[in-house]
């Protein structure tokens, strides 16, 4: 389906591709936006438009988006959030620390007297929230959205660690009336978990599997019990790195073999440490509602993950971020009708970086990333462009993302590779850089259309009746 605006940029109900082609070929409309594809009519429409519902399924890495009009699914999308923010900020903080302490360039000393404002969220969480709000705002401009609904996710992080937890165990936890050292000593029977006593060392210690020096936490999932000699020998390596180093030795002693076996057993313990994603999603629960209401001035409804899942089973749909989004909501419909099976994948990219100098792996400066100017001949790197080169070795038509140069000779990243040395005068803009990258993917919403169907699946009956 294609989004439609009238000549006053009033959003109208999305229309079918075939109708769009007719309107465009008869010059009754023009292309307004490439991603998501939107046309603008050359006349005014005064009729009342039936409002659509926008549904979101927020996640830590991906957020599903769907636009529905009653039981018809008109648009499917998926926002891919940035995943590098934490690492990037850690890097930046390290560079700044160096500039404060080394005698190379002045950066004022920072005192730890700063407070985080109330309602502060970590940058990675804020970025995911902002992405969702920005996309909703942009969709609201091209589609008559009257209601927003999203899934209020809540992960039980304790249950992720211990699936059998119940009752008072929630309040107590494994370290109730004990401390970490005591707990580990008893849990591991006071034996070294690496060598199992082969080193004959009796001095026992609390061991961090991912070392503290490398960001390992004091959480139970990262702790084990070891003798001093093993702990010392392992140093600031992870068990896996240590095992690799032992395996490279020409001659392995009895102790080495015992340690290899111990490390192998440690891997089987399978402590869940992937709680960061769950914590991130839990953190944004209510904040998203607040931000969406403030931004769009629309009613924002929430529903639980339970409703999404039961709806999905009832409609007989396969699992995908955007399909999940279409299933969000308490008011279940008898069935969903997909008017589109194309999902627009919106990847958060940003608009360049603040960094003025590239650095090598040790933090030493190696050249400048790009000149301070971003615009050249009316284009900037990241713009989607179409080129039509009439003559020369580069003759042909190309569509892709431009990399701009002050010389006027641009590169175009197309689906079939990079074409360099295209003169700016042969180029036309398609979609200006807006902080997001766009691709599409085809989805098959009904689960029995997908390959991995099994006759015993509980939603077979529900799925068959839904279509
Ligand atoms: Zn040991």
Short mmCIF file of C-alpha atoms and ligand atoms in Angstrom, two decimals:
data_model
loop_
_atom_site.label_atom_id
_atom_site.label_comp_id
_atom_site.label_asym_id
_atom_site.label_seq_id
_atom_site.Cartn_x
_atom_site.Cartn_y
_atom_site.Cartn_z
CA UNK A 1 0.00 0.00 0.00
CA UNK A 2 1.08 3.57 -0.70
CA UNK A 3 0.57 6.60 1.51
CA UNK A 4 -1.38 9.49 -0.03
CA UNK A 5 -1.51 13.22 0.71
CA UNK A 6 -3.83 15.78 -0.81
CA UNK A 7 -2.49 19.06 -2.19
CA UNK A 8 -2.62 20.66 1.27
CA UNK A 9 -0.52 17.77 2.65
CA UNK A 10 -3.52 16.37 4.51
CA UNK A 11 -2.98 12.62 4.98
CA UNK A 12 -5.56 10.41 3.23
CA UNK A 13 -6.24 6.69 3.48
CA UNK A 14 -3.39 4.65 1.91
CA UNK A 15 -4.20 3.33 -1.56
CA UNK A 16 -3.26 0.31 -3.64
CA UNK A 17 -0.14 0.24 -5.83
CA UNK A 18 -2.17 -0.25 -9.04
CA UNK A 19 -4.20 2.86 -8.33
CA UNK A 20 -1.02 4.76 -7.52
CA UNK A 21 0.46 3.80 -10.89
CA UNK A 22 -2.67 5.10 -12.65
CA UNK A 23 -2.66 8.36 -10.71
CA UNK A 24 1.02 8.91 -11.44
CA UNK A 25 0.79 8.04 -15.16
CA UNK A 26 -2.21 10.37 -15.60
CA UNK A 27 -0.27 13.13 -13.85
CA UNK A 28 -2.95 13.44 -11.16
CA UNK A 29 -0.34 12.89 -8.47
CA UNK A 30 3.40 13.19 -7.91
CA UNK A 31 5.88 11.30 -5.78
CA UNK A 32 6.22 13.07 -2.42
CA UNK A 33 8.50 10.73 -0.50
CA UNK A 34 10.46 7.63 -1.48
CA UNK A 35 10.70 5.92 1.93
CA UNK A 36 7.98 5.06 2.91
CA UNK A 37 6.55 5.54 -0.58
CA UNK A 38 4.12 8.47 -0.53
CA UNK A 39 2.33 10.34 -3.31
CA UNK A 40 0.78 13.79 -3.27
CA UNK A 41 -2.45 14.45 -5.16
CA UNK A 42 -2.83 17.59 -7.22
CA UNK A 43 -6.30 18.30 -5.84
CA UNK A 44 -7.89 19.01 -2.48
CA UNK A 45 -9.90 16.33 -0.65
CA UNK A 46 -12.50 17.56 1.81
CA UNK A 47 -14.06 14.24 2.84
CA UNK A 48 -13.60 12.88 6.34
CA UNK A 49 -10.97 10.18 6.49
CA UNK A 50 -11.45 7.05 8.60
CA UNK A 51 -8.59 7.04 11.09
CA UNK A 52 -5.95 4.29 11.23
CA UNK A 53 -4.36 2.65 14.25
CA UNK A 54 -0.60 2.53 14.61
CA UNK A 55 0.72 -0.41 16.61
CA UNK A 56 4.19 -0.87 18.05
CA UNK A 57 6.00 -3.85 19.47
CA UNK A 58 9.01 -2.31 21.23
CA UNK A 59 12.12 -4.42 21.70
CA UNK A 60 15.70 -3.82 22.69
CA UNK A 61 17.17 -4.30 19.20
CA UNK A 62 14.15 -4.15 16.91
CA UNK A 63 10.79 -2.42 17.17
CA UNK A 64 7.91 -3.71 15.07
CA UNK A 65 5.52 -1.21 13.47
CA UNK A 66 2.14 -1.86 11.84
CA UNK A 67 -0.64 0.41 10.60
CA UNK A 68 -4.15 -1.03 10.55
CA UNK A 69 -7.53 0.23 9.42
CA UNK A 70 -10.06 -1.94 11.26
CA UNK A 71 -8.91 -5.49 10.41
CA UNK A 72 -6.85 -4.54 7.33
CA UNK A 73 -3.08 -4.34 7.74
CA UNK A 74 -1.89 -1.48 5.52
CA UNK A 75 1.75 -1.01 6.48
CA UNK A 76 4.43 -3.16 8.09
CA UNK A 77 7.75 -1.88 9.31
CA UNK A 78 10.67 -2.74 11.53
CA UNK A 79 12.99 -0.27 13.24
CA UNK A 80 16.52 -1.59 13.81
CA UNK A 81 18.03 0.32 16.72
CA UNK A 82 21.68 1.27 17.09
CA UNK A 83 23.68 -1.35 18.95
CA UNK A 84 27.08 0.35 19.08
CA UNK A 85 26.24 3.23 21.40
CA UNK A 86 27.63 1.72 24.62
CA UNK A 87 30.95 0.81 22.98
CA UNK A 88 31.23 4.17 21.22
CA UNK A 89 30.69 6.11 24.42
CA UNK A 90 33.16 3.95 26.34
CA UNK A 91 35.73 4.68 23.64
CA UNK A 92 35.05 8.41 23.74
CA UNK A 93 35.38 8.48 27.51
CA UNK A 94 38.75 6.71 27.24
CA UNK A 95 40.05 9.25 24.69
CA UNK A 96 38.93 12.13 26.88
CA UNK A 97 40.54 10.63 29.95
CA UNK A 98 43.79 10.39 28.05
CA UNK A 99 43.59 14.00 26.92
CA UNK A 100 43.08 15.12 30.53
CA UNK A 101 45.99 13.17 31.94
CA UNK A 102 48.59 13.15 29.15
CA UNK A 103 50.54 16.20 28.29
CA UNK A 104 49.29 16.40 24.70
CA UNK A 105 46.28 18.65 24.48
CA UNK A 106 44.35 20.47 27.10
CA UNK A 107 41.03 19.18 28.23
CA UNK A 108 39.75 20.63 31.49
CA UNK A 109 39.69 18.34 34.48
CA UNK A 110 36.31 16.95 35.17
CA UNK A 111 35.02 16.84 38.70
CA UNK A 112 32.60 14.17 39.77
CA UNK A 113 30.11 16.67 41.09
CA UNK A 114 27.62 16.38 38.26
CA UNK A 115 24.16 15.01 38.79
CA UNK A 116 22.04 13.11 36.37
CA UNK A 117 18.76 14.94 35.88
CA UNK A 118 15.57 13.35 37.11
CA UNK A 119 14.14 10.80 34.70
CA UNK A 120 17.56 10.25 33.11
CA UNK A 121 17.89 7.24 30.82
CA UNK A 122 21.11 5.72 29.44
CA UNK A 123 21.95 6.95 25.90
CA UNK A 124 21.38 3.51 24.36
CA UNK A 125 17.86 3.36 25.85
CA UNK A 126 17.15 6.97 24.90
CA UNK A 127 18.24 6.29 21.33
CA UNK A 128 15.78 3.39 21.00
CA UNK A 129 13.00 5.54 22.45
CA UNK A 130 13.77 8.48 20.17
CA UNK A 131 13.88 6.23 17.10
CA UNK A 132 10.38 4.96 17.83
CA UNK A 133 9.02 8.45 18.47
CA UNK A 134 10.65 9.92 15.33
CA UNK A 135 9.26 7.17 13.09
CA UNK A 136 5.78 7.54 14.62
CA UNK A 137 5.94 11.32 14.07
CA UNK A 138 6.95 10.87 10.42
CA UNK A 139 4.24 8.27 9.79
CA UNK A 140 1.63 10.53 11.38
CA UNK A 141 2.42 13.19 8.77
CA UNK A 142 1.60 10.87 5.87
CA UNK A 143 -1.12 8.66 7.35
CA UNK A 144 -4.35 9.61 9.19
CA UNK A 145 -3.43 7.99 12.52
CA UNK A 146 -6.07 8.33 15.23
CA UNK A 147 -4.81 5.91 17.88
CA UNK A 148 -1.51 4.42 18.97
CA UNK A 149 -1.24 1.08 20.71
CA UNK A 150 1.87 -0.65 21.96
CA UNK A 151 2.90 -3.71 23.86
CA UNK A 152 3.88 -3.00 27.45
CA UNK A 153 6.59 -5.58 27.86
CA UNK A 154 7.74 -6.81 31.20
CA UNK A 155 10.48 -9.33 31.63
CA UNK A 156 10.84 -11.16 34.91
CA UNK A 157 14.63 -11.00 35.14
CA UNK A 158 14.76 -13.33 38.14
CA UNK A 159 12.77 -15.89 36.19
CA UNK A 160 15.22 -15.62 33.31
CA UNK A 161 17.97 -16.78 35.70
CA UNK A 162 15.91 -19.37 37.55
CA UNK A 163 12.80 -20.57 35.66
CA UNK A 164 11.45 -22.46 38.71
CA UNK A 165 11.47 -19.47 41.05
CA UNK A 166 8.32 -18.91 43.08
CA UNK A 167 6.89 -17.33 46.25
CA UNK A 168 9.31 -15.97 48.81
CA UNK A 169 12.32 -16.98 46.72
CA UNK A 170 11.79 -13.70 44.88
CA UNK A 171 12.59 -11.76 48.04
CA UNK A 172 15.40 -13.97 49.16
CA UNK A 173 17.59 -14.81 46.21
CA UNK A 174 20.58 -17.15 46.30
CA UNK A 175 22.61 -14.87 48.59
CA UNK A 176 19.94 -14.69 51.34
CA UNK A 177 21.60 -14.79 54.79
CA UNK A 178 25.01 -15.47 53.30
CA UNK A 179 27.61 -13.61 51.31
CA UNK A 180 29.19 -14.33 47.96
CA UNK A 181 32.33 -16.07 49.28
CA UNK A 182 30.38 -18.26 51.64
CA UNK A 183 27.83 -19.10 48.97
CA UNK A 184 30.48 -20.05 46.42
CA UNK A 185 32.44 -22.10 48.97
CA UNK A 186 29.40 -24.19 49.82
CA UNK A 187 27.98 -24.36 46.29
CA UNK A 188 31.28 -25.63 44.88
CA UNK A 189 32.16 -27.83 47.86
CA UNK A 190 35.32 -25.75 48.46
CA UNK A 191 36.98 -27.17 45.33
CA UNK A 192 38.69 -25.21 42.61
CA UNK A 193 36.37 -25.20 39.60
CA UNK A 194 39.34 -25.09 37.19
CA UNK A 195 41.76 -27.76 38.43
CA UNK A 196 39.55 -29.63 40.95
CA UNK A 197 42.40 -29.84 43.44
CA UNK A 198 45.13 -30.83 40.96
CA UNK A 199 47.26 -27.79 41.83
CA UNK A 200 47.43 -28.78 45.54
CA UNK A 201 46.88 -25.11 46.36
CA UNK A 202 44.60 -24.67 49.40
CA UNK A 203 44.18 -20.88 49.27
CA UNK A 204 40.73 -20.46 47.75
CA UNK A 205 39.31 -17.34 46.09
CA UNK A 206 36.22 -15.79 44.52
CA UNK A 207 36.94 -15.93 40.78
CA UNK A 208 35.44 -13.57 38.18
CA UNK A 209 35.12 -15.52 34.92
CA UNK A 210 34.99 -12.33 32.87
CA UNK A 211 37.71 -10.36 34.74
CA UNK A 212 36.78 -7.21 36.66
CA UNK A 213 39.46 -5.37 34.69
CA UNK A 214 37.54 -6.07 31.50
CA UNK A 215 34.09 -5.06 32.67
CA UNK A 216 33.06 -8.32 34.33
CA UNK A 217 30.49 -7.80 37.06
CA UNK A 218 30.12 -9.06 40.64
CA UNK A 219 26.92 -10.85 39.62
CA UNK A 220 26.50 -14.48 40.60
CA UNK A 221 26.50 -15.48 36.93
CA UNK A 222 30.08 -14.24 36.60
CA UNK A 223 31.41 -15.82 39.79
CA UNK A 224 33.06 -19.15 40.48
CA UNK A 225 35.39 -20.63 43.12
CA UNK A 226 39.05 -21.28 42.37
CA UNK A 227 42.40 -21.81 44.02
CA UNK A 228 44.89 -18.95 44.13
CA UNK A 229 47.29 -20.55 41.67
CA UNK A 230 44.59 -21.02 39.01
CA UNK A 231 43.22 -17.52 39.58
CA UNK A 232 46.69 -16.06 39.32
CA UNK A 233 47.58 -18.10 36.24
CA UNK A 234 44.39 -17.13 34.44
CA UNK A 235 45.07 -13.44 35.07
CA UNK A 236 42.96 -11.05 32.98
CA UNK A 237 41.93 -13.68 30.45
CA UNK A 238 38.50 -15.22 30.00
CA UNK A 239 38.25 -18.99 30.57
CA UNK A 240 38.00 -19.49 26.81
CA UNK A 241 41.16 -17.47 26.10
CA UNK A 242 42.98 -19.29 28.86
CA UNK A 243 41.93 -22.67 27.45
CA UNK A 244 43.17 -21.61 23.99
CA UNK A 245 46.55 -20.65 25.49
CA UNK A 246 46.85 -24.01 27.30
CA UNK A 247 45.97 -25.91 24.12
CA UNK A 248 48.81 -24.14 22.28
CA UNK A 249 51.41 -25.44 24.74
CA UNK A 250 53.73 -28.08 23.28
CA UNK A 251 53.54 -30.30 26.33
CA UNK A 252 50.52 -30.34 28.57
CA UNK A 253 51.07 -31.34 32.18
CA UNK A 254 48.53 -33.20 34.30
CA UNK A 255 47.53 -29.86 35.84
CA UNK A 256 46.92 -28.34 32.36
CA UNK A 257 44.68 -31.24 31.41
CA UNK A 258 42.70 -30.93 34.66
CA UNK A 259 42.27 -27.20 34.01
CA UNK A 260 41.07 -27.76 30.44
CA UNK A 261 38.46 -30.20 31.72
CA UNK A 262 37.39 -27.76 34.44
CA UNK A 263 36.95 -24.93 31.90
CA UNK A 264 34.91 -27.24 29.67
CA UNK A 265 32.58 -28.04 32.59
CA UNK A 266 32.21 -24.34 33.43
CA UNK A 267 30.76 -23.70 29.97
CA UNK A 268 28.01 -26.24 30.71
CA UNK A 269 26.85 -24.31 33.79
CA UNK A 270 25.10 -21.88 31.42
CA UNK A 271 24.55 -18.92 33.69
CA UNK A 272 22.28 -16.49 31.98
CA UNK A 273 24.09 -13.20 31.59
CA UNK A 274 21.97 -11.80 28.75
CA UNK A 275 19.83 -9.69 31.04
CA UNK A 276 20.86 -6.36 29.52
CA UNK A 277 18.24 -6.58 26.73
CA UNK A 278 15.48 -7.47 29.19
CA UNK A 279 16.48 -4.62 31.50
CA UNK A 280 16.49 -2.16 28.59
CA UNK A 281 13.01 -3.15 27.47
CA UNK A 282 11.70 -3.00 31.06
CA UNK A 283 13.15 0.49 31.45
CA UNK A 284 11.33 2.00 28.48
CA UNK A 285 7.88 0.59 29.32
CA UNK A 286 6.07 3.71 30.54
CA UNK A 287 8.52 6.27 29.21
CA UNK A 288 7.49 5.42 25.63
CA UNK A 289 3.84 6.15 26.43
CA UNK A 290 4.75 9.50 27.94
CA UNK A 291 6.93 10.46 24.97
CA UNK A 292 4.40 9.34 22.35
CA UNK A 293 1.57 11.24 24.04
CA UNK A 294 3.66 14.38 24.27
CA UNK A 295 4.81 14.16 20.66
CA UNK A 296 1.61 13.14 18.88
CA UNK A 297 -1.15 14.43 21.21
CA UNK A 298 -3.01 11.19 20.45
CA UNK A 299 -4.46 8.55 22.76
CA UNK A 300 -1.86 5.91 23.52
CA UNK A 301 -3.16 2.54 24.66
CA UNK A 302 -1.07 -0.23 26.15
CA UNK A 303 -1.62 -3.97 26.29
CA UNK A 304 0.38 -6.90 27.58
CA UNK A 305 2.53 -9.41 25.72
CA UNK A 306 -0.08 -12.01 26.63
CA UNK A 307 -2.63 -10.32 24.35
CA UNK A 308 -0.16 -10.12 21.47
CA UNK A 309 0.63 -13.81 21.72
CA UNK A 310 -2.97 -15.01 22.01
CA UNK A 311 -3.98 -12.80 19.08
CA UNK A 312 -1.10 -14.12 16.98
CA UNK A 313 -2.06 -17.73 17.74
CA UNK A 314 -5.71 -17.01 17.01
CA UNK A 315 -5.00 -15.37 13.64
CA UNK A 316 -2.52 -18.16 12.81
CA UNK A 317 0.37 -15.84 12.10
CA UNK A 318 4.09 -16.46 11.98
CA UNK A 319 6.49 -14.70 14.32
CA UNK A 320 8.08 -11.53 13.06
CA UNK A 321 8.59 -8.13 14.69
CA UNK A 322 6.16 -6.37 12.36
CA UNK A 323 3.56 -9.19 12.46
CA UNK A 324 3.74 -9.13 16.25
CA UNK A 325 3.08 -5.40 16.13
CA UNK A 326 -0.05 -6.01 14.03
CA UNK A 327 -1.30 -8.40 16.75
CA UNK A 328 -0.85 -5.93 19.62
CA UNK A 329 -4.03 -4.94 21.46
CA UNK A 330 -6.76 -6.12 23.77
CA UNK A 331 -9.68 -5.82 21.34
CA UNK A 332 -9.17 -8.98 19.34
CA UNK A 333 -10.65 -9.06 15.84
CA UNK A 334 -11.99 -12.24 14.20
CA UNK A 335 -9.14 -12.16 11.65
CA UNK A 336 -6.46 -9.95 10.15
CA UNK A 337 -6.25 -9.26 6.41
CA UNK A 338 -2.82 -8.39 5.12
CA UNK A 339 -3.02 -5.88 2.27
CA UNK A 340 0.76 -5.88 2.14
CA UNK A 341 3.46 -8.46 2.78
CA UNK A 342 6.33 -6.06 2.35
CA UNK A 343 8.09 -4.89 5.50
CA UNK A 344 10.06 -1.65 5.45
CA UNK A 345 13.25 -2.17 7.46
CA UNK A 346 14.28 1.18 8.96
CA UNK A 347 17.84 1.12 10.31
CA UNK A 348 18.94 3.87 12.67
CA UNK A 349 22.20 5.25 11.24
CA UNK A 350 22.59 8.77 12.58
CA UNK A 351 23.78 11.76 10.61
CA UNK A 352 27.53 11.34 10.80
CA UNK A 353 29.77 11.67 13.83
CA UNK A 354 31.22 14.37 16.03
CA UNK A 355 34.66 12.75 16.01
CA UNK A 356 37.15 15.06 14.26
CA UNK A 357 40.10 12.67 14.09
CA UNK A 358 40.38 9.00 13.25
CA UNK A 359 42.44 6.96 15.67
CA UNK A 360 44.23 3.64 15.49
CA UNK A 361 43.61 0.81 17.95
CA UNK A 362 45.88 2.42 20.53
CA UNK A 363 44.13 5.77 20.36
CA UNK A 364 46.78 7.61 18.30
CA UNK A 365 45.48 10.04 15.67
CA UNK A 366 45.61 8.83 12.06
CA UNK A 367 44.16 11.42 9.70
CA UNK A 368 40.90 13.26 9.54
CA UNK A 369 37.65 11.42 8.71
CA UNK A 370 36.18 14.13 6.47
CA UNK A 371 36.32 17.88 6.04
CA UNK A 372 34.26 20.09 8.31
CA UNK A 373 31.92 20.82 5.46
CA UNK A 374 29.20 18.27 4.83
CA UNK A 375 27.49 19.74 1.78
CA UNK A 376 29.03 19.59 -1.67
CA UNK A 377 27.15 20.84 -4.73
CA UNK A 378 23.86 20.48 -2.82
CA UNK A 379 24.46 16.89 -1.74
CA UNK A 380 25.79 15.23 1.37
CA UNK A 381 27.09 11.73 1.98
CA UNK A 382 24.19 9.41 2.76
CA UNK A 383 21.70 10.96 0.30
CA UNK A 384 19.91 8.43 -1.91
CA UNK A 385 20.49 9.48 -5.51
CA UNK A 386 19.86 8.36 -9.08
CA UNK A 387 22.57 8.92 -11.68
CA UNK A 388 22.20 8.85 -15.44
CA UNK A 389 25.62 9.00 -17.08
CA UNK A 390 25.21 9.56 -20.84
CA UNK A 391 28.76 8.81 -22.01
CA UNK A 392 32.19 7.56 -21.01
CA UNK A 393 33.33 4.42 -19.22
CA UNK A 394 30.74 4.89 -16.45
CA UNK A 395 27.84 5.17 -18.93
CA UNK A 396 24.57 3.86 -17.49
CA UNK A 397 21.92 4.38 -14.80
CA UNK A 398 22.68 3.91 -11.13
CA UNK A 399 20.59 4.20 -7.98
CA UNK A 400 22.10 4.18 -4.51
CA UNK A 401 23.62 6.02 -1.61
CA UNK A 402 26.03 8.85 -2.47
CA UNK A 403 29.45 9.49 -0.95
CA UNK A 404 30.21 13.14 -1.70
CA UNK A 405 33.58 14.80 -2.33
CA UNK A 406 34.68 18.40 -2.62
CA UNK A 407 35.99 17.63 -6.15
CA UNK A 408 32.43 16.98 -7.39
CA UNK A 409 33.30 13.41 -8.31
CA UNK A 410 30.96 11.29 -6.19
CA UNK A 411 30.79 7.57 -5.36
CA UNK A 412 27.47 5.74 -5.46
CA UNK A 413 26.92 2.65 -3.34
CA UNK A 414 24.45 0.58 -5.37
CA UNK A 415 23.01 -2.87 -4.69
CA UNK A 416 25.62 -4.29 -7.10
CA UNK A 417 28.64 -2.57 -5.57
CA UNK A 418 30.32 0.78 -5.43
CA UNK A 419 30.56 2.95 -8.55
CA UNK A 420 33.18 5.66 -8.13
CA UNK A 421 33.88 8.84 -10.06
CA UNK A 422 30.37 9.97 -11.02
CA UNK A 423 30.15 13.66 -11.76
CA UNK A 424 27.63 15.54 -9.59
CA UNK A 425 25.89 17.07 -12.62
CA UNK A 426 24.56 13.65 -13.69
CA UNK A 427 22.95 13.05 -10.29
CA UNK A 428 19.40 13.65 -9.05
CA UNK A 429 18.31 13.28 -5.41
CA UNK A 430 15.75 10.58 -4.53
CA UNK A 431 15.67 10.69 -0.75
CA UNK A 432 17.73 13.07 1.38
CA UNK A 433 19.70 11.76 4.35
CA UNK A 434 17.33 11.62 7.33
CA UNK A 435 19.29 9.58 9.85
CA UNK A 436 17.82 6.22 8.79
CA UNK A 437 18.62 3.62 6.15
CA UNK A 438 15.81 1.86 4.31
CA UNK A 439 15.47 -1.60 2.81
CA UNK A 440 12.48 -3.85 2.32
CA UNK A 441 11.93 -7.50 3.10
CA UNK A 442 9.16 -9.82 2.04
CA UNK A 443 7.38 -11.59 4.88
CA UNK A 444 4.87 -14.43 4.85
CA UNK A 445 2.52 -13.55 7.69
CA UNK A 446 0.45 -16.75 7.80
CA UNK A 447 2.56 -19.34 9.53
CA UNK A 448 1.42 -22.29 7.37
CA UNK A 449 2.85 -20.50 4.34
CA UNK A 450 6.29 -20.66 5.93
CA UNK A 451 8.49 -23.68 5.38
CA UNK A 452 8.87 -25.02 8.90
CA UNK A 453 5.27 -26.01 9.46
CA UNK A 454 4.45 -28.96 11.64
CA UNK A 455 1.08 -30.69 11.68
CA UNK A 456 1.08 -30.81 15.47
CA UNK A 457 1.31 -27.04 15.88
CA UNK A 458 -1.49 -25.79 18.19
CA UNK A 459 -2.34 -22.86 15.93
CA UNK A 460 -3.03 -24.99 12.84
CA UNK A 461 -6.78 -25.04 13.46
CA UNK A 462 -6.93 -21.40 14.52
CA UNK A 463 -4.82 -20.43 11.51
CA UNK A 464 -6.99 -22.34 9.04
CA UNK A 465 -10.18 -20.73 10.33
CA UNK A 466 -8.65 -17.29 10.36
CA UNK A 467 -8.05 -17.17 6.62
ZN1 LIG B 1 42.92 -24.63 40.84
#
